[in-house]
């Protein structure tokens, strides 16, 4: 019961004056005899502000590049068809994963399969220097095949 009371105390909003919030790094909340320290909220805003200020993405340039690529495209109906098909496949994949996740034992089995495959991949391609070179060669060959360079 105390854990439930403590979690409710952490989530419960509490009005604190701006000066009081800025002067303390942690404030204590008492709820039915349980004292819980909560971090101040002002520090979160500062972190988000700095993260947003550090991004150097120029949206006008990105939109201009996309518009130029669209104008250079000869077969626009095929591009629209591919994009619609990709969106439908993403939706269908989400539906299938949701249905698989609803079966009681299957999600854990899938996690084990993924862990096994990841372990095999690391053993086969990442662990040794020769196999890393082979992986890079295969990746470059696939990249050249997809991009049209032979």
mmCIF file with all atom_site columns, C-alpha atoms in Angstrom, residues 16 20 22 57 85 114 121 149:
data_model
loop_
_atom_site.group_PDB
_atom_site.id
_atom_site.type_symbol
_atom_site.label_atom_id
_atom_site.label_alt_id
_atom_site.label_comp_id
_atom_site.label_asym_id
_atom_site.label_entity_id
_atom_site.label_seq_id
_atom_site.pdbx_PDB_ins_code
_atom_site.Cartn_x
_atom_site.Cartn_y
_atom_site.Cartn_z
_atom_site.occupancy
_atom_site.B_iso_or_equiv
_atom_site.pdbx_formal_charge
_atom_site.auth_seq_id
_atom_site.auth_comp_id
_atom_site.auth_asym_id
_atom_site.auth_atom_id
_atom_site.pdbx_PDB_model_num
ATOM 1 C CA . UNK A 1 16  ? 4.694  25.815  -6.294  1.00 0.00 ? 16  UNK A CA 1
ATOM 2 C CA . UNK A 1 20  ? 10.387 28.631  -4.621  1.00 0.00 ? 20  UNK A CA 1
ATOM 3 C CA . UNK A 1 22  ? 13.930 28.035  -8.811  1.00 0.00 ? 22  UNK A CA 1
ATOM 4 C CA . UNK A 1 57  ? 17.865 21.643  -39.815 1.00 0.00 ? 57  UNK A CA 1
ATOM 5 C CA . UNK A 1 85  ? 1.703  0.834   -51.013 1.00 0.00 ? 85  UNK A CA 1
ATOM 6 C CA . UNK A 1 114 ? 15.195 -12.298 -32.149 1.00 0.00 ? 114 UNK A CA 1
ATOM 7 C CA . UNK A 1 121 ? 24.618 -12.333 -36.575 1.00 0.00 ? 121 UNK A CA 1
ATOM 8 C CA . UNK A 1 149 ? 26.160 1.264   -60.046 1.00 0.00 ? 149 UNK A CA 1
#
